[in-house]
Structure formats: C-alpha cells, structure tokens
mmCIF file of C-alpha atoms and ligand atoms in Angstrom:
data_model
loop_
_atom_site.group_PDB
_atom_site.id
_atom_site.type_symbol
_atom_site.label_atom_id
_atom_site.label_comp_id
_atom_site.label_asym_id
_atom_site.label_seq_id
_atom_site.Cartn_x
_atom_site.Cartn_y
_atom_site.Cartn_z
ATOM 1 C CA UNK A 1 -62.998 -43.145 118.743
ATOM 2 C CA UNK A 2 -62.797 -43.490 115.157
ATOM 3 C CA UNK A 3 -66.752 -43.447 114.338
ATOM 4 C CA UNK A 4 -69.566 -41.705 116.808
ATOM 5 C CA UNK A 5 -73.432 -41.688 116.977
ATOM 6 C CA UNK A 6 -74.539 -38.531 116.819
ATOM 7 C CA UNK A 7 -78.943 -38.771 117.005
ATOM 8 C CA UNK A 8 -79.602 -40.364 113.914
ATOM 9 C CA UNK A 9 -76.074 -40.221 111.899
ATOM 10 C CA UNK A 10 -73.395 -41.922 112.156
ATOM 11 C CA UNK A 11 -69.695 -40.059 112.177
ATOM 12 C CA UNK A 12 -66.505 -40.925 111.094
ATOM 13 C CA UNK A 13 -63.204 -39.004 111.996
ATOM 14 C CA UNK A 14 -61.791 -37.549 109.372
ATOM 15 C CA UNK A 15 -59.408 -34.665 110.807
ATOM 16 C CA UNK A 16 -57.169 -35.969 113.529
ATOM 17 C CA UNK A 17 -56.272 -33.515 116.807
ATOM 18 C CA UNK A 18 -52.586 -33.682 115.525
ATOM 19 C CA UNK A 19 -53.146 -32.178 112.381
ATOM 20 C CA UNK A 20 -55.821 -29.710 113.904
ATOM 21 C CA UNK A 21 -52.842 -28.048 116.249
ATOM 22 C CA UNK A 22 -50.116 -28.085 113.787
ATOM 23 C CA UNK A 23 -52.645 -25.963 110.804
ATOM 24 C CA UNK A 24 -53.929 -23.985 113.761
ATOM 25 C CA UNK A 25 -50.559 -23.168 114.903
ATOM 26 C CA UNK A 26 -49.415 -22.352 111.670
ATOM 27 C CA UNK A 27 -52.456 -19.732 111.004
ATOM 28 C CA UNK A 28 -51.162 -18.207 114.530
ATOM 29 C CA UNK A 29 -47.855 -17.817 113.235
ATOM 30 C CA UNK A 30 -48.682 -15.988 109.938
ATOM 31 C CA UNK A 31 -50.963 -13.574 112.321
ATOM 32 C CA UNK A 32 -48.048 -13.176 114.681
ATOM 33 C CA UNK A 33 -45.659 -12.311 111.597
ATOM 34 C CA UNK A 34 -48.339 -9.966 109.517
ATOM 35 C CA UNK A 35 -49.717 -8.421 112.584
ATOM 36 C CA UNK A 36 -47.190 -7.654 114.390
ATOM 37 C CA UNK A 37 -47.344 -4.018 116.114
ATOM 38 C CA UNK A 38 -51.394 -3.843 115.386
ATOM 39 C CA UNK A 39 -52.595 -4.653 118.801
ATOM 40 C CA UNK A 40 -55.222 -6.555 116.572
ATOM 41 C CA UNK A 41 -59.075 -7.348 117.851
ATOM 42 C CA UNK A 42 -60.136 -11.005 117.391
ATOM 43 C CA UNK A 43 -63.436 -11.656 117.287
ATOM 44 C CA UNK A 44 -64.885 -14.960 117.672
ATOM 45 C CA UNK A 45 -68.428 -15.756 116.146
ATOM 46 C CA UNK A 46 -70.118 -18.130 118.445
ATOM 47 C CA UNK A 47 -70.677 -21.102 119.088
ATOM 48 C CA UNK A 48 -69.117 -23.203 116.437
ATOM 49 C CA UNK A 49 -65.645 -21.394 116.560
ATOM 50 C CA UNK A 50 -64.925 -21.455 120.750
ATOM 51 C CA UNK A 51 -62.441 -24.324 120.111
ATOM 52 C CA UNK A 52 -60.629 -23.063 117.485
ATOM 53 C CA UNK A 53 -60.346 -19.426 119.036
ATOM 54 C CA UNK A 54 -59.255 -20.707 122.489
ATOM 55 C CA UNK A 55 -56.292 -22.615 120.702
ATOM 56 C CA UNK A 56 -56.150 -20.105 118.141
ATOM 57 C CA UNK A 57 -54.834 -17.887 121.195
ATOM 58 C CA UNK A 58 -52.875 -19.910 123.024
ATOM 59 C CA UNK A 59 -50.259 -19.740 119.989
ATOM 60 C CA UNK A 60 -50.959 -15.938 119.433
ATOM 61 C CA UNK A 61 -47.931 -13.956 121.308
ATOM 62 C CA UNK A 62 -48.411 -10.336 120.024
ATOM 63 C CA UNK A 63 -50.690 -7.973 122.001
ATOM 64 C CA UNK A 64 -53.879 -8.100 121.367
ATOM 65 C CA UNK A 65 -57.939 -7.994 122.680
ATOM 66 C CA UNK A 66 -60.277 -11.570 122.463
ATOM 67 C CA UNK A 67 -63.641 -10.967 121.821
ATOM 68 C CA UNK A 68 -67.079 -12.894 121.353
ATOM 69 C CA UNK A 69 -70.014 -12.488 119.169
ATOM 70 C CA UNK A 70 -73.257 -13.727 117.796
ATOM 71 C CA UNK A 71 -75.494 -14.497 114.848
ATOM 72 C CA UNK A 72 -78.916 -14.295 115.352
ATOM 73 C CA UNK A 73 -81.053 -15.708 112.575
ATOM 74 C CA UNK A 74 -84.623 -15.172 112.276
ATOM 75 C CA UNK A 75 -87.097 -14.794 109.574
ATOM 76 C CA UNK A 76 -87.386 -11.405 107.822
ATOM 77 C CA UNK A 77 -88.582 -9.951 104.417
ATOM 78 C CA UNK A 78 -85.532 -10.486 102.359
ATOM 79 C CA UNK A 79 -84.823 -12.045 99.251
ATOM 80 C CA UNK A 80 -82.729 -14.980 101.115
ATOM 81 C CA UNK A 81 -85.382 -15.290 103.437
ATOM 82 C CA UNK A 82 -83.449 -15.735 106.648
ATOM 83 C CA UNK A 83 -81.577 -12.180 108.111
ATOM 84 C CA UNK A 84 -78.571 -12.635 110.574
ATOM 85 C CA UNK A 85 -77.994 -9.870 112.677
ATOM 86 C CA UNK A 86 -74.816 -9.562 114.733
ATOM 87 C CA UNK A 87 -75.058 -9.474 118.203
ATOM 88 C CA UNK A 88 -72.706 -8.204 121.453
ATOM 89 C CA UNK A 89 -70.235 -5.861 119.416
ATOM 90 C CA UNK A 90 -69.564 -3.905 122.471
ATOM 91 C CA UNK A 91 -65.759 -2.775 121.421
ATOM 92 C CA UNK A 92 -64.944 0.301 119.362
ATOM 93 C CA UNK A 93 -63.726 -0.455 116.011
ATOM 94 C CA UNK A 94 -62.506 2.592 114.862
ATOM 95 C CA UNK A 95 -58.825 2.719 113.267
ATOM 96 C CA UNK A 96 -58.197 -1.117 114.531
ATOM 97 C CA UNK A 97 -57.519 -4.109 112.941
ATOM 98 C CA UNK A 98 -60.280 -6.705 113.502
ATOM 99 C CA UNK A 99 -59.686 -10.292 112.717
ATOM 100 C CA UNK A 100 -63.126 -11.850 112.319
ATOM 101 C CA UNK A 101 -62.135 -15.778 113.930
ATOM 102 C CA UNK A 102 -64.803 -18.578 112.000
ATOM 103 C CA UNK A 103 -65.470 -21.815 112.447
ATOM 104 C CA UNK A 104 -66.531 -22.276 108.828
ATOM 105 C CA UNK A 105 -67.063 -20.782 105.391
ATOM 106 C CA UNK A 106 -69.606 -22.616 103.366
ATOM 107 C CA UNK A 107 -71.619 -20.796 100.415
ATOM 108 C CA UNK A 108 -69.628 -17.706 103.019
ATOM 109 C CA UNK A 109 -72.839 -15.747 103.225
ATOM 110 C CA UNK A 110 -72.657 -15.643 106.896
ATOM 111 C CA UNK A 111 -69.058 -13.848 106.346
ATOM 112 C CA UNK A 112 -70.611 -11.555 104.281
ATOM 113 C CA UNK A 113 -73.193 -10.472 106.068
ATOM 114 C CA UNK A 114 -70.493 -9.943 108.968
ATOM 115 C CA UNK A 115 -67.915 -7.971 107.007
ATOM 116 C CA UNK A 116 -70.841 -5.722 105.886
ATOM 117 C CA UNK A 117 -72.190 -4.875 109.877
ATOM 118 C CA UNK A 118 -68.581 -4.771 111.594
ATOM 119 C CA UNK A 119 -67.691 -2.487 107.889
ATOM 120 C CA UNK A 120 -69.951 0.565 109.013
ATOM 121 C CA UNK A 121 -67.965 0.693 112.425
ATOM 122 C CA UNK A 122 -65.087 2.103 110.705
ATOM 123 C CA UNK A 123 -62.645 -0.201 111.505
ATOM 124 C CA UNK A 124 -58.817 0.194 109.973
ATOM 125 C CA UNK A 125 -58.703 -3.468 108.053
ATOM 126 C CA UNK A 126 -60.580 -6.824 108.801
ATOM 127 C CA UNK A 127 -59.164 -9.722 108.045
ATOM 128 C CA UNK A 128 -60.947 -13.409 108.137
ATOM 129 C CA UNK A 129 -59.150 -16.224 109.717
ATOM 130 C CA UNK A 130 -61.527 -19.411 109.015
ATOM 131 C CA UNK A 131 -60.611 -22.930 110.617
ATOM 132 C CA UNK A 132 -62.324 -24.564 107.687
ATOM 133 C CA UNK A 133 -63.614 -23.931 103.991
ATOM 134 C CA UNK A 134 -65.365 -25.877 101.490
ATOM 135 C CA UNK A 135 -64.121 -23.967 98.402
ATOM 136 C CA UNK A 136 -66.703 -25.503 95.984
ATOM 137 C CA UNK A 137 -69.549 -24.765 97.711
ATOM 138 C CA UNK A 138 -68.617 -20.553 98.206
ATOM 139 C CA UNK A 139 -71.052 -18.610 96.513
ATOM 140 C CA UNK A 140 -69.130 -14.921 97.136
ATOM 141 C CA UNK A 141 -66.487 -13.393 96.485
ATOM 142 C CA UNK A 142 -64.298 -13.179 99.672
ATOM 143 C CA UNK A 143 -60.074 -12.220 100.502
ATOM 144 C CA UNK A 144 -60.049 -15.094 102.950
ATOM 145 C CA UNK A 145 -56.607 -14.087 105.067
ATOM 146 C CA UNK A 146 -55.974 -16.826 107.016
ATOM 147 C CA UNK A 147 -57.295 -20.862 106.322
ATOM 148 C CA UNK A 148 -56.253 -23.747 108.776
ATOM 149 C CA UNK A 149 -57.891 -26.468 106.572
ATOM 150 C CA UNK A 150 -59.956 -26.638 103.260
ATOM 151 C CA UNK A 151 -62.445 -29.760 103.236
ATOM 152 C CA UNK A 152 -64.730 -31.244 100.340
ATOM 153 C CA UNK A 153 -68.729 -30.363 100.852
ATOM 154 C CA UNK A 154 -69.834 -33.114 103.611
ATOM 155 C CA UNK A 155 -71.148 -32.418 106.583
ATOM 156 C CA UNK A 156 -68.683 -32.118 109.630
ATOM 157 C CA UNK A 157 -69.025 -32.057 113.229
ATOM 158 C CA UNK A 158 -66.569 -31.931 116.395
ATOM 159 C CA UNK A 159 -64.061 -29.257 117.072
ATOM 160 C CA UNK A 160 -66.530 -26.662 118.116
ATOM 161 C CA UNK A 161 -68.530 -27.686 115.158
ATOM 162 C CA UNK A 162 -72.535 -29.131 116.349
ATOM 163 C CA UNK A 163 -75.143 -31.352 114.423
ATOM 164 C CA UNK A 164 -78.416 -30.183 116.068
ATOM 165 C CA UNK A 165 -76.398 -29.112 119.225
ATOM 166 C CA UNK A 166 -74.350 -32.256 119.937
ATOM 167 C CA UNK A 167 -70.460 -33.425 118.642
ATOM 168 C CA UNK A 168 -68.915 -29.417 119.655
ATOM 169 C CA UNK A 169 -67.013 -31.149 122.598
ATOM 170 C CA UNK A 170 -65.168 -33.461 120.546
ATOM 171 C CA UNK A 171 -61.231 -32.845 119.773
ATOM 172 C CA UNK A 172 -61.309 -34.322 116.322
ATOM 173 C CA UNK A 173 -63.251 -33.147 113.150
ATOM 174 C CA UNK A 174 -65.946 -36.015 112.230
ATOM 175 C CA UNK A 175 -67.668 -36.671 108.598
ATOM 176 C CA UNK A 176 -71.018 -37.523 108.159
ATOM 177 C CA UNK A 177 -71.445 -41.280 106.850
ATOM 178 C CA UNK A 178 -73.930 -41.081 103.934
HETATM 179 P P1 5GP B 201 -72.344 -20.121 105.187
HETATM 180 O O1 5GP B 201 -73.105 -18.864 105.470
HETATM 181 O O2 5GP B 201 -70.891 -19.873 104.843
HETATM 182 O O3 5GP B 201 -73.028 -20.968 104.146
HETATM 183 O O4 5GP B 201 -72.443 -21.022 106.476
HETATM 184 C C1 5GP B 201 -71.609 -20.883 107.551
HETATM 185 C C2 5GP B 201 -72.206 -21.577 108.746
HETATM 186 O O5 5GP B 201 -72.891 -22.779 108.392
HETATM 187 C C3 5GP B 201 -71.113 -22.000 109.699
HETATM 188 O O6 5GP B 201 -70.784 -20.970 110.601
HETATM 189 C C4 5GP B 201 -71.723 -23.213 110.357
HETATM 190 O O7 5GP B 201 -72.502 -22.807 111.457
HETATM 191 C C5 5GP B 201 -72.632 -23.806 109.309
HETATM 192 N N1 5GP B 201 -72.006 -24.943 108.594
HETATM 193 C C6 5GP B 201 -71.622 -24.982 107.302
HETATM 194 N N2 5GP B 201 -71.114 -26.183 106.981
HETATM 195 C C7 5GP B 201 -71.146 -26.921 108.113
HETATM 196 C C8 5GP B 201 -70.752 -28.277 108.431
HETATM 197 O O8 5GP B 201 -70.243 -29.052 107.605
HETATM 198 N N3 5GP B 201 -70.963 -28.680 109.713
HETATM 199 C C9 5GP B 201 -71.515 -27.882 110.664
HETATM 200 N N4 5GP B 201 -71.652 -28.379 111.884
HETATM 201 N N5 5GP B 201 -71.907 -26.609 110.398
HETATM 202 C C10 5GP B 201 -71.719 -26.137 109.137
#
C-alpha cells in the first residue's frame, strides 16, 4: 500500500519496513555494545512506541528488564498550559541504568518532562533511545543516545505512530499529503 486514508487525510509511505528493521537493529546493536554488563531497564512510553520496543527487543541480547509507561496529559496551571504526568513507574530505579524507549522527539518537551520525573528516582544514568526525530523542530536541549531515523517536520503515522487513534497497526511509516 503505497498511499492510505486515514479519516480525512490522505497518507503516503515514506519509510519502508526494510529500512525500519535494519536502523532499528542497528540502535540494538550500539545498546548491546555500550550496555553491556548493566542489566539495563527499558522503558517504553505508550502507545506510540509498542512497535518499535517489541522489535527494539527482539535484537537486544544482553540481560535486561522491559517495562511500560504512560503520559497523562491534562490541563493544569502552568505556563505551557498542558502538564504530563508519568504514569505506572512501578520498578525501583535506584543505581540502574534506565533507557527511556520513544516513539518520537518533536519540540522533545515530552522527553523532558520524563527525564525530570524518572531523575528524582535516583537512577544510575538514563539514556534516550528515540525511533524518530525531527531535529528542526526541538525546542530543548537534549543528549539523545540512541536515534533509528531523523525525519523533516510533517506529520507521520504507522509504526506505532496514530492520527486521532488510527494508522499504529501499520508496518511502514506514512507522511501526511498536504
Ligand atoms: P514533543 O513533546 O517532543 O513535542 O512531542 C512528542 C509526542 O508528540 C510524541 O510522543 C508523539 O505522540 C507526538 N508526535 C510528534 N510528532 C508526531 C508525528 O509526526 N506523528 C504522530 N503520530 N505523533 C507525533
């Protein structure tokens, strides 16, 4: 399927499954090589990242633990208006290595936010591994470890990633059609 109907865009593939694995396999391998002998904790925000953390870990081979977490958003006082907070952290961090698994980094304000909670459970290092970045559209300052695949700013679905919900099932990364 080279173009989809997603509601009321249209969706044309832009990152093929092929070169998904191989930059998703090669992030696994620098883990496995920098890692090695840090029993490491992944944890995967949900939802947009479940496809690129279950392949993600079918290519790690050092020990290590898989976990899942959440971003709730709702409206707070703040000066950004809208407060995540980080939901089902149930493991101790204390003296381990956490690798914080993302579907994407956009203005990375969402990353952030994360490194600053999961920072106050006095972990040994965190480390981001990100399936995708739009570089020109990051608005902090952020040691991004490990990046499958950097994209231009248009809107993508597929691979885990939604528009309003739909297009996560797909194998292949889609761009919106303007
Ligand atoms: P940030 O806080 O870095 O601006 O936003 C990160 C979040 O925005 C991602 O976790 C993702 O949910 C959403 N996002 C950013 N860009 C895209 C995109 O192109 N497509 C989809 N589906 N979600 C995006």
């Amino acid at each position: 399927m080279d173009t989809i109907q997603i509601k009321d865009k249209l969706f044309t593939i832009s990152i093929g499954r092929e070169e998904i694995q191989k930059e998703v396999k090669r992030v696994a391998d620098e883990i496995n090589r920098d890692l090695e002998g840090q029993n490491p904790l992944f944890l995967s925000v949900l939802n947009g990242s479940f496809m690129f953390t279950a392949d993600l870990m079918k290519y790690i081979t050092i020990p290590c633990e898989v976990s899942f977490v959440k971003l709730a958003s709702y409206q707070g006082v703040s000066s950004t208006g809208t407060i995540k907070e980080v939901i089902g952290i149930n493991e101790d961090l204390t003296n381990r290595t956490v690798v914080i698994v993302e579907d994407i980094v956009d203005t990375g304000l969402t990353m952030q936010r994360l490194l600053e909670t999961l920072g106050t459970r006095n972990p040994k290092e965190i480390r981001i591994a990100t399936l995708l970045l739009k570089p020109d559209k990051l608005k902090v300052e952020l040691d991004i470890k490990y990046i499958a695949m950097k994209i231009p700013n248009d809107f993508i679905v597929g691979y885990g990633l939604d528009y309003d919900g739909f297009g996560r099932n797909y194998p292949d990364i889609y761009t919106v059609v303007p």
